Tab-separated table of C-alpha atoms in Angstrom:
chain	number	residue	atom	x	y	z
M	1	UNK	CA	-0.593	121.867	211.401
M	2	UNK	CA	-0.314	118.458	210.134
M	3	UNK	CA	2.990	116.666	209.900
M	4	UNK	CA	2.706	116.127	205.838
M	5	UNK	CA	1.982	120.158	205.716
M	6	UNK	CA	5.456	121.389	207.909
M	7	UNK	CA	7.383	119.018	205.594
M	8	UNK	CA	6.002	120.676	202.480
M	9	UNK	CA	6.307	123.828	203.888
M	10	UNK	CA	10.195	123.415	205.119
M	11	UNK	CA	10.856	122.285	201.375
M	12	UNK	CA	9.366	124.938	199.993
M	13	UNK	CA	11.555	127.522	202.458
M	14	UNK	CA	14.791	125.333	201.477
M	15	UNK	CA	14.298	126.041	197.597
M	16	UNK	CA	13.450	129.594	197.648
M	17	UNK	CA	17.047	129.824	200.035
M	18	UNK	CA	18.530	127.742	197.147
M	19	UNK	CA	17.331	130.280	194.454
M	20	UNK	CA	18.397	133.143	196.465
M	21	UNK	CA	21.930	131.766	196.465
M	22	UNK	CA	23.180	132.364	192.879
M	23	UNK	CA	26.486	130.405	191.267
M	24	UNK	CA	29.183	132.344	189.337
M	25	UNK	CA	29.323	131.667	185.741
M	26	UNK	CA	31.892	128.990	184.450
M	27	UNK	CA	34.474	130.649	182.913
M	28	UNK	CA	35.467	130.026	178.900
M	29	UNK	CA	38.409	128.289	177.709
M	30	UNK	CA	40.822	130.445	175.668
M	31	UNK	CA	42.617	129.607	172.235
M	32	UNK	CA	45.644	129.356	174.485
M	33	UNK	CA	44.992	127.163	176.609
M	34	UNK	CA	43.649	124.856	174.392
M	35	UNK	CA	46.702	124.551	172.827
M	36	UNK	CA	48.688	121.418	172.086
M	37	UNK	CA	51.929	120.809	173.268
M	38	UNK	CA	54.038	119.858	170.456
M	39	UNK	CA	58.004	119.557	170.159
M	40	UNK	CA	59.424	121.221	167.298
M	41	UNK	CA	62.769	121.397	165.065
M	42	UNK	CA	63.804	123.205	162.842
M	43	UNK	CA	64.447	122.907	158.844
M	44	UNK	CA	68.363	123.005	158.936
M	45	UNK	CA	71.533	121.472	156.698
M	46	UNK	CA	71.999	118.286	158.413
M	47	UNK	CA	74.406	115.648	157.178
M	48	UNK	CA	72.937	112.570	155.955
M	49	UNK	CA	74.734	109.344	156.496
M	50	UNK	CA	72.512	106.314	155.346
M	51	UNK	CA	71.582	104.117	152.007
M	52	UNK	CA	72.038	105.558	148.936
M	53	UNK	CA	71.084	103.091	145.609
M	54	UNK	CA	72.237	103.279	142.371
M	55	UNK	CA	70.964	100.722	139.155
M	56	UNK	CA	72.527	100.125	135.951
M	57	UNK	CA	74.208	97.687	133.562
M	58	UNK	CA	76.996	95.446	134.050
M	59	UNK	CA	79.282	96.556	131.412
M	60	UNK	CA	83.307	95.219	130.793
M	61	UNK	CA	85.393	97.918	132.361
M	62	UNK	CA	87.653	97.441	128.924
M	63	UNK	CA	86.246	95.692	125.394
M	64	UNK	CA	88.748	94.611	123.387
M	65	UNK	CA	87.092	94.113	119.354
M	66	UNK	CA	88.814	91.470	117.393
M	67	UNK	CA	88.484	92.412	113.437
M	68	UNK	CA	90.927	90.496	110.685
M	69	UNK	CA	93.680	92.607	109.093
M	70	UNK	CA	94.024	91.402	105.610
M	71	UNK	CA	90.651	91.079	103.512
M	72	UNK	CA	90.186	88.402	100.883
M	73	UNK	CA	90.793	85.162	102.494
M	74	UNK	CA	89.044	82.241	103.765
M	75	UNK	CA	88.291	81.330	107.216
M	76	UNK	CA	89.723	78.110	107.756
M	77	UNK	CA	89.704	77.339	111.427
M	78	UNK	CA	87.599	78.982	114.594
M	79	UNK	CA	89.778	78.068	117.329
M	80	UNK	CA	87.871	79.459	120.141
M	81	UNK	CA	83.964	80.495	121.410
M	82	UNK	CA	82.294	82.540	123.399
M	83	UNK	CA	82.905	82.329	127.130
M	84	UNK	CA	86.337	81.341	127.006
M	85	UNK	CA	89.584	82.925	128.464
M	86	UNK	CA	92.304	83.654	125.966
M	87	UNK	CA	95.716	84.670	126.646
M	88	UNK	CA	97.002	87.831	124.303
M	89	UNK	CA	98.752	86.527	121.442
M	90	UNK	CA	96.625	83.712	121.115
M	91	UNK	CA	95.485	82.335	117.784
M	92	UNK	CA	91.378	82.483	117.913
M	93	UNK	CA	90.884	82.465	113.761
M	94	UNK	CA	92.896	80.941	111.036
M	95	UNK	CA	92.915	82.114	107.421
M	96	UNK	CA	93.718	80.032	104.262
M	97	UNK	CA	96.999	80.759	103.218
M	98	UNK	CA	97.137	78.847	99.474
M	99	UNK	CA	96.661	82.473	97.710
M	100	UNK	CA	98.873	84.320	100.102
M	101	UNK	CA	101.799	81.184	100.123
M	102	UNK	CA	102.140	81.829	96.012
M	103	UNK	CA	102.099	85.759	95.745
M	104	UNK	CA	104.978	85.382	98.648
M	105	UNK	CA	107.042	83.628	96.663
M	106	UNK	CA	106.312	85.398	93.068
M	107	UNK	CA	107.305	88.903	95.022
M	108	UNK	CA	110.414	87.222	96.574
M	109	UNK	CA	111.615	86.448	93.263
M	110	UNK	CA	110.745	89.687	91.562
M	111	UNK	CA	112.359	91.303	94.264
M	112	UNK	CA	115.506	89.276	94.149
M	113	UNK	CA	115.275	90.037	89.869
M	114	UNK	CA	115.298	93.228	90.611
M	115	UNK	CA	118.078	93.235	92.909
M	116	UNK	CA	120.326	91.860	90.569
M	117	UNK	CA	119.832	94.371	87.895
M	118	UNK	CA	120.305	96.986	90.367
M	119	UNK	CA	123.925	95.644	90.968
M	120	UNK	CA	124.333	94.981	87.593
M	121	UNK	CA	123.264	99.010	86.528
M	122	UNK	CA	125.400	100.073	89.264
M	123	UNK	CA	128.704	97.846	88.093
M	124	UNK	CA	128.601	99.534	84.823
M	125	UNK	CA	127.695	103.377	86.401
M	126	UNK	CA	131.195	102.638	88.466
M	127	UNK	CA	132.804	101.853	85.627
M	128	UNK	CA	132.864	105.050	83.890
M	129	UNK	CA	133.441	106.774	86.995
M	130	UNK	CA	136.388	109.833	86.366
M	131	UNK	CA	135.562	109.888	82.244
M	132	UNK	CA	134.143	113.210	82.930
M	133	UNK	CA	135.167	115.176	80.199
M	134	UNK	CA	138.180	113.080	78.675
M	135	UNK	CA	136.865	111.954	75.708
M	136	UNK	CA	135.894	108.441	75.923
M	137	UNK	CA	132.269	108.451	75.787
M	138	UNK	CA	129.703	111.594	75.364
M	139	UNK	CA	128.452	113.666	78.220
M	140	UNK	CA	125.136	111.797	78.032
M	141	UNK	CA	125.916	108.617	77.707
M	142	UNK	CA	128.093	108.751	81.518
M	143	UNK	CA	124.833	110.315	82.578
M	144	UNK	CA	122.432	108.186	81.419
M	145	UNK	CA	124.326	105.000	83.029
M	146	UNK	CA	124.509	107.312	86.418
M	147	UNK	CA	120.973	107.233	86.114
M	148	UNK	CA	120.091	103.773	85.063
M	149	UNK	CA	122.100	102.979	88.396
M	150	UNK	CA	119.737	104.704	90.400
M	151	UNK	CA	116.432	103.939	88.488
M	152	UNK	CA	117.295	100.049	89.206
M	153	UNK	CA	117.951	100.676	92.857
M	154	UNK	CA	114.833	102.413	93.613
M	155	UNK	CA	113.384	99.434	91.841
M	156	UNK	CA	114.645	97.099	93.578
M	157	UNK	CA	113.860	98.834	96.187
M	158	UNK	CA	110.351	99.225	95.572
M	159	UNK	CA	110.362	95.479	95.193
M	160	UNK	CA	112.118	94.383	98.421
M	161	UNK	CA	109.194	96.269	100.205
M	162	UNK	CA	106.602	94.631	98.142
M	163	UNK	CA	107.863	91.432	99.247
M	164	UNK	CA	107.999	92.718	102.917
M	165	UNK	CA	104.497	93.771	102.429
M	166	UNK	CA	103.233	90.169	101.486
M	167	UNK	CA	105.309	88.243	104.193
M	168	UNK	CA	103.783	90.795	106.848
M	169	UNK	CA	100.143	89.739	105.517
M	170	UNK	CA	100.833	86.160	104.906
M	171	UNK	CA	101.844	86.379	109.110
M	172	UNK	CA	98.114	88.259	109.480
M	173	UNK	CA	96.449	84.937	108.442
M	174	UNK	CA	96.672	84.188	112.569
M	175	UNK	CA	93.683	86.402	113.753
M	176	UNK	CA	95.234	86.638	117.578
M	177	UNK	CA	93.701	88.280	120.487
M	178	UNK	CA	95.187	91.877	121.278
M	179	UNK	CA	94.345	90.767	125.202
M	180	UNK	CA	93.627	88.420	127.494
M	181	UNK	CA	90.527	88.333	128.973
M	182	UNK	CA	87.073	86.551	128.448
M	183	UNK	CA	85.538	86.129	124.844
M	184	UNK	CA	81.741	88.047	125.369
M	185	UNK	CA	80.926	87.355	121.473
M	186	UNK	CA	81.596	85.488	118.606
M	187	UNK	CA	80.470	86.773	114.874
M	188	UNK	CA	82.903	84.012	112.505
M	189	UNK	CA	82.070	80.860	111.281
M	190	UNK	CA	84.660	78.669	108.495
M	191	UNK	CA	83.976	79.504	105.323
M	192	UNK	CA	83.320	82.934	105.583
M	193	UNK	CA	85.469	85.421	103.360
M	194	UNK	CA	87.482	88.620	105.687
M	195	UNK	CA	86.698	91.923	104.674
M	196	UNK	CA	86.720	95.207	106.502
M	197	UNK	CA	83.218	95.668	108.212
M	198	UNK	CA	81.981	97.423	111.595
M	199	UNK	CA	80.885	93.992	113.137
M	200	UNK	CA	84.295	92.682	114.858
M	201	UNK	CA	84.681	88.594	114.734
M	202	UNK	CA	85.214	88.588	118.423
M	203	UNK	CA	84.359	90.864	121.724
M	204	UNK	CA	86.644	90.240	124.627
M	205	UNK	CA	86.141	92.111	128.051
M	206	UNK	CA	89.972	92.568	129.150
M	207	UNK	CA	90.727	90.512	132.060
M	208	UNK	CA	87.273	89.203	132.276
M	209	UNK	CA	86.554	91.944	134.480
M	210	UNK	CA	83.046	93.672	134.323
M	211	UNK	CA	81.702	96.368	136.798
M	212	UNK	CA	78.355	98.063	137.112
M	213	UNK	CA	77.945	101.268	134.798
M	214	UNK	CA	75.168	103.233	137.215
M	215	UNK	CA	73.812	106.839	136.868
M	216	UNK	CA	72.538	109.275	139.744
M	217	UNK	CA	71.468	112.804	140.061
M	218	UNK	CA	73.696	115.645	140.761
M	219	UNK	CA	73.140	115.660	144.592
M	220	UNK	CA	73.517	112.063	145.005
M	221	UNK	CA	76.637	112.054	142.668
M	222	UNK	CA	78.506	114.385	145.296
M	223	UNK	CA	77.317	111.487	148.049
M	224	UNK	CA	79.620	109.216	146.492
M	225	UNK	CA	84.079	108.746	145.775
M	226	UNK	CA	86.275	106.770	144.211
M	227	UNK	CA	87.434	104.040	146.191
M	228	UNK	CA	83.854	103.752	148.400
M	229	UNK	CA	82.706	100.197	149.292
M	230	UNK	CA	79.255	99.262	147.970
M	231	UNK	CA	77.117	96.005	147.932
M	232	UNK	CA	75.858	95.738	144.426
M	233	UNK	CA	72.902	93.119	144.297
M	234	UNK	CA	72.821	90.858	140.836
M	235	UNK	CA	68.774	90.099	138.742
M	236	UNK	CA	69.314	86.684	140.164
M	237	UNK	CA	68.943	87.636	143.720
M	238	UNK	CA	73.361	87.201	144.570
M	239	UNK	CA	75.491	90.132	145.940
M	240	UNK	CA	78.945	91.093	145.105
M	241	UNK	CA	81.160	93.374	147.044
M	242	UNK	CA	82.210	96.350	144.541
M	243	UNK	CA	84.067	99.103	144.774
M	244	UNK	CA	83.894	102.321	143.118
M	245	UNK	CA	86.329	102.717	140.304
M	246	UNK	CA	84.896	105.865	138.770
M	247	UNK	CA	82.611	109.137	139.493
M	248	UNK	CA	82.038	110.820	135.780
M	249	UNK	CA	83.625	114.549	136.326
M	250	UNK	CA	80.468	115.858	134.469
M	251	UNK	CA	76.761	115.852	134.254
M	252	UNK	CA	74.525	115.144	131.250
M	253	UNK	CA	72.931	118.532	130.091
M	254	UNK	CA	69.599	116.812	129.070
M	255	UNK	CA	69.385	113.930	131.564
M	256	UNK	CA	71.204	115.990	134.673
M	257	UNK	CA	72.252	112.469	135.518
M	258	UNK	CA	75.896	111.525	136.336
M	259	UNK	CA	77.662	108.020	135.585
M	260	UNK	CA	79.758	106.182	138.156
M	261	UNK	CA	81.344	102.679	137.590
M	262	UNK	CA	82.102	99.674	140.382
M	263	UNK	CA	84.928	97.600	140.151
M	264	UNK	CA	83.415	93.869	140.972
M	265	UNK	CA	85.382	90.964	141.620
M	266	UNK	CA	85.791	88.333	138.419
M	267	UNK	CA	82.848	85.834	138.563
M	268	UNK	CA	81.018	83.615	136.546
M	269	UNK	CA	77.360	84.724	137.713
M	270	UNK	CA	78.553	88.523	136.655
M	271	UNK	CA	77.282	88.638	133.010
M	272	UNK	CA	77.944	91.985	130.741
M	273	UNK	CA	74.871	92.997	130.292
M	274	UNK	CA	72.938	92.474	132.841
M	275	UNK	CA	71.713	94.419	135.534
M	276	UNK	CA	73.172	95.509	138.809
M	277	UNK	CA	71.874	98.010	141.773
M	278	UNK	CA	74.055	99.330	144.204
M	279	UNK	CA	73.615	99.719	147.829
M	280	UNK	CA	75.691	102.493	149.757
M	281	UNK	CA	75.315	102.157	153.570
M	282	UNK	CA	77.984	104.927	154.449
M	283	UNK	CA	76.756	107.866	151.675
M	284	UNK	CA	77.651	110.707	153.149
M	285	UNK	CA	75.503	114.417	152.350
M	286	UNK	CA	74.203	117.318	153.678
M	287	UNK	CA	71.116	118.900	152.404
M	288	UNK	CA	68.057	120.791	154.342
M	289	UNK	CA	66.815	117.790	156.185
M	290	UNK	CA	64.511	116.675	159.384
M	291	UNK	CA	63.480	113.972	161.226
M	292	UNK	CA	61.298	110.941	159.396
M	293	UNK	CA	58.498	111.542	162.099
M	294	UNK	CA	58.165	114.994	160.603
M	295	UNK	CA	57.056	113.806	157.998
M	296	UNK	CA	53.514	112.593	157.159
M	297	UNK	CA	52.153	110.544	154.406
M	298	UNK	CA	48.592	110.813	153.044
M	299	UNK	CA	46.496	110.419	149.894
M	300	UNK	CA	47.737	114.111	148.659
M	301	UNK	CA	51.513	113.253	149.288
M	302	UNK	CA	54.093	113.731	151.775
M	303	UNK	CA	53.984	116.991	153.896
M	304	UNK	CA	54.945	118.539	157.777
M	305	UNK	CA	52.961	120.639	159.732
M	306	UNK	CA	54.756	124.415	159.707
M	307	UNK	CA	54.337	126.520	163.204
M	308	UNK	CA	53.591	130.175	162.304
M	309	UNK	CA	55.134	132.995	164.036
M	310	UNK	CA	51.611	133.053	165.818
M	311	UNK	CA	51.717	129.501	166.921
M	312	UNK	CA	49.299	128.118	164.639
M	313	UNK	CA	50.476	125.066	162.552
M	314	UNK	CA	49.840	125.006	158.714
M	315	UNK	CA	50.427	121.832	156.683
M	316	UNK	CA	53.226	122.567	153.880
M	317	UNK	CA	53.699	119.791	150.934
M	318	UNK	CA	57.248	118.720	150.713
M	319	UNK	CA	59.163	116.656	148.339
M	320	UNK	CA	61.381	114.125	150.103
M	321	UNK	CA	64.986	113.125	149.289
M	322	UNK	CA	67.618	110.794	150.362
M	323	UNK	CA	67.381	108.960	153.751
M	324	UNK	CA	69.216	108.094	157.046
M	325	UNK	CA	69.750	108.199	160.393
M	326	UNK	CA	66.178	108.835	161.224
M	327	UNK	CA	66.789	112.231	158.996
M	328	UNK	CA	65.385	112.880	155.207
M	329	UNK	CA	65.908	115.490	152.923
M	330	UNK	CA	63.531	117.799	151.479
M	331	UNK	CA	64.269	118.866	148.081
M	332	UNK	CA	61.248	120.914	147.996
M	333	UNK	CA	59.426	122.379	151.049
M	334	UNK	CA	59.557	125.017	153.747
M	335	UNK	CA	62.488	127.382	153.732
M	336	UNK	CA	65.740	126.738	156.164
M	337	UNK	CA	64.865	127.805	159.628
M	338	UNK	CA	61.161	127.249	159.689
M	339	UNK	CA	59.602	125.035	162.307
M	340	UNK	CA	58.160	121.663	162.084
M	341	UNK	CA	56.142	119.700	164.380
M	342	UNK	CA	58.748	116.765	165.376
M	343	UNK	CA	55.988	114.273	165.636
M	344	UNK	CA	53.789	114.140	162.328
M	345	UNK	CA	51.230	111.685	163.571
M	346	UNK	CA	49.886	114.814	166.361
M	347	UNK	CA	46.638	115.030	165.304
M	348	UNK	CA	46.426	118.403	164.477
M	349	UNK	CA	44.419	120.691	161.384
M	350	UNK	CA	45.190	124.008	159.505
M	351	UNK	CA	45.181	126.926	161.833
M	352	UNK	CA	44.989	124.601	165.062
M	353	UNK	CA	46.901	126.298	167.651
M	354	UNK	CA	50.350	124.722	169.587
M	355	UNK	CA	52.307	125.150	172.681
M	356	UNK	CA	55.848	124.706	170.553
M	357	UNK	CA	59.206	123.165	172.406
M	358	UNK	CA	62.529	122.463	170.773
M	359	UNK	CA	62.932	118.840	170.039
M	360	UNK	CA	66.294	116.575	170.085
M	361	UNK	CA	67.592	115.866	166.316
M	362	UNK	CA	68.624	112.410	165.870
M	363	UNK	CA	72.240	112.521	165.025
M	364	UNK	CA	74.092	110.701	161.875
M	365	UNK	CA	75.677	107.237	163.133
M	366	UNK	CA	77.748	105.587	160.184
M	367	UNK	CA	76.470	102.351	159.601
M	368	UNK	CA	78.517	99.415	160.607
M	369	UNK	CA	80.684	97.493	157.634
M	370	UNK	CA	80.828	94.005	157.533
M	371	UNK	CA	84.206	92.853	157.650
């Protein structure tokens, strides 16, 4: 046998003892151990402690209108304009007092005529005083000087308040401001006649102090207290340091939106009127809440991926609250005590299958205050 013919022939014998020699079949994967290992927490009542914002208006914390008492007259003199201080008591309108000067002194003297007759009626009433009955004049006529006395005293009476009335309204002719504070508006100009109307002549925020006027929902509302620092950043890009003065003790029916105001410090770059948003660093709240990295955020919306009772993971749509600490809050979503993958950005489906762990919470730090 040739030497090409034993090779063949060994080569031959080597894969028929390869055949003979069968392999056990590779054994399938399960479901199970396919899984995922994922850490999980679950949907508790955590407290929140993080930013909270508020917007609104920057409003006087007291308006003070200035209207004229006494209609009729002339404006004579504006003595002050808008964005000035004023002191209470302070002259900011003078009326024209020619009319007022000459019906002072006609009432003065009818009320000093009048006076005089009333002393005179009453000299001649004491004079028959104890005729009752003797003889010397009638019945009547003793009666009708009694009350010719009295008649002339009520008018005289009548008379000396008339007077009063016209010295009281001659002093009206200063329009003065009821406060002291800063003059927000001016509607007078000299020439103009007073009379009773719903514009005032001047608005004056009382101590020139104006705070932010700011609404929030319910939940947030209970977040915040009287007395609570907050940074409250102006339209032109400035901050003030505020404090809150006020939290309204009621919520609008319609709106479900509660009013707070800030207290802000007196400055000239603080207009009424203008806008204001606050910032809250230490809001405090508890709500149903998890970690932000539960959380994921996609064309359809915000959502976490549930784990099942059978260890499969189903994506649930949540609606997301307030913020911080590494928490949010869900206002709508999967009931308290369900599980949720702790890291959203697993790349997992519907119905995929998990390997779940408990997963550290971040807990609430209150956030540092500048001093």
């Amino acid at each position: 046998m040739t030497r090409t013919a034993t090779a063949l022939t060994f080569a031959l014998v080597a894969t028929f003892a390869l055949a003979g020699c069968g392999k056990k079949p590779a054994t399938k994967e399960t479901d199970a151990q396919r899984a995922r290992a994922v850490r999980v927490v679950k949907v508790e009542p955590r407290q929140i402690i993080g930013s909270l914002t508020a917007s609104g208006v920057l409003t006087p914390r007291e308006e003070a209108a200035v209207l004229p008492e006494v209609t009729g007259y002339r404006v004579a003199r504006v003595l002050v304009d808008a964005g000035q201080y004023v002191r209470a008591g302070q002259t900011l309108v003078q009326l024209d007092g020619a009319l007022i000067a000459a019906q002072v002194e006609q009432q003065g003297a009818l009320a000093a005529q009048s006076a005089i007759q009333a002393e005179q009626a009453e000299a001649q009433a004491a004079r028959v005083k104890g005729l009752d009955g003797q003889g010397v004049l009638s019945q009547e006529q003793l009666d009708q000087r009694r009350f010719q006395a009295r008649a002339a005293r009520a008018t005289a009476n009548a008379q000396a308040a008339a007077y009063k009335d016209a010295r009281t309204r001659a002093g009206k002719l200063a329009v003065t401001a009821p406060v002291s504070g800063l003059v927000l508006e001016r509607n007078v100009r000299p020439g103009e006649l007073s009379a009773g109307g719903a514009t005032p002549w001047f608005r004056i925020a009382q101590g020139g102090e104006i705070e932010l006027l700011a609404e929030l929902s319910e939940e947030d509302l209970a977040r915040v207290r009287p007395g609570q620092r907050a940074s409250v950043v102006l339209s032109t890009g400035t901050s003030a340091e505020g404090t809150v003065r006020l939290v309204s003790p009621q919520v609008n029916a319609q709106s479900k939106l509660g009013t707070l105001r800030i207290r802000l410090p007196v400055r000239a770059d603080i207009r009424s009127g203008g806008y204001g948003r606050a910032l809250f660093a230490d809001a405090v709240g508890q709500s149903l809440a998890v970690p932000e990295t539960a959380v994921r955020y996609d064309a359809d919306g915000a959502s976490v991926m549930v784990v099942g009772a059978d260890n499969r993971v189903k994506r649930v749509v949540v609606q997301t609250g307030p913020r911080g600490s590494g928490l949010v809050s869900l206002i709508k979503g999967p009931p308290a005590g369900s599980r949720v993958v702790l890291n959203a950005a697993a790349f997992l489906l519907d119905g995929d299958m998990v390997r779940p762990s408990e997963g550290p919470v971040p807990m609430p730090k209150a956030a540092s205050s500048k001093k």
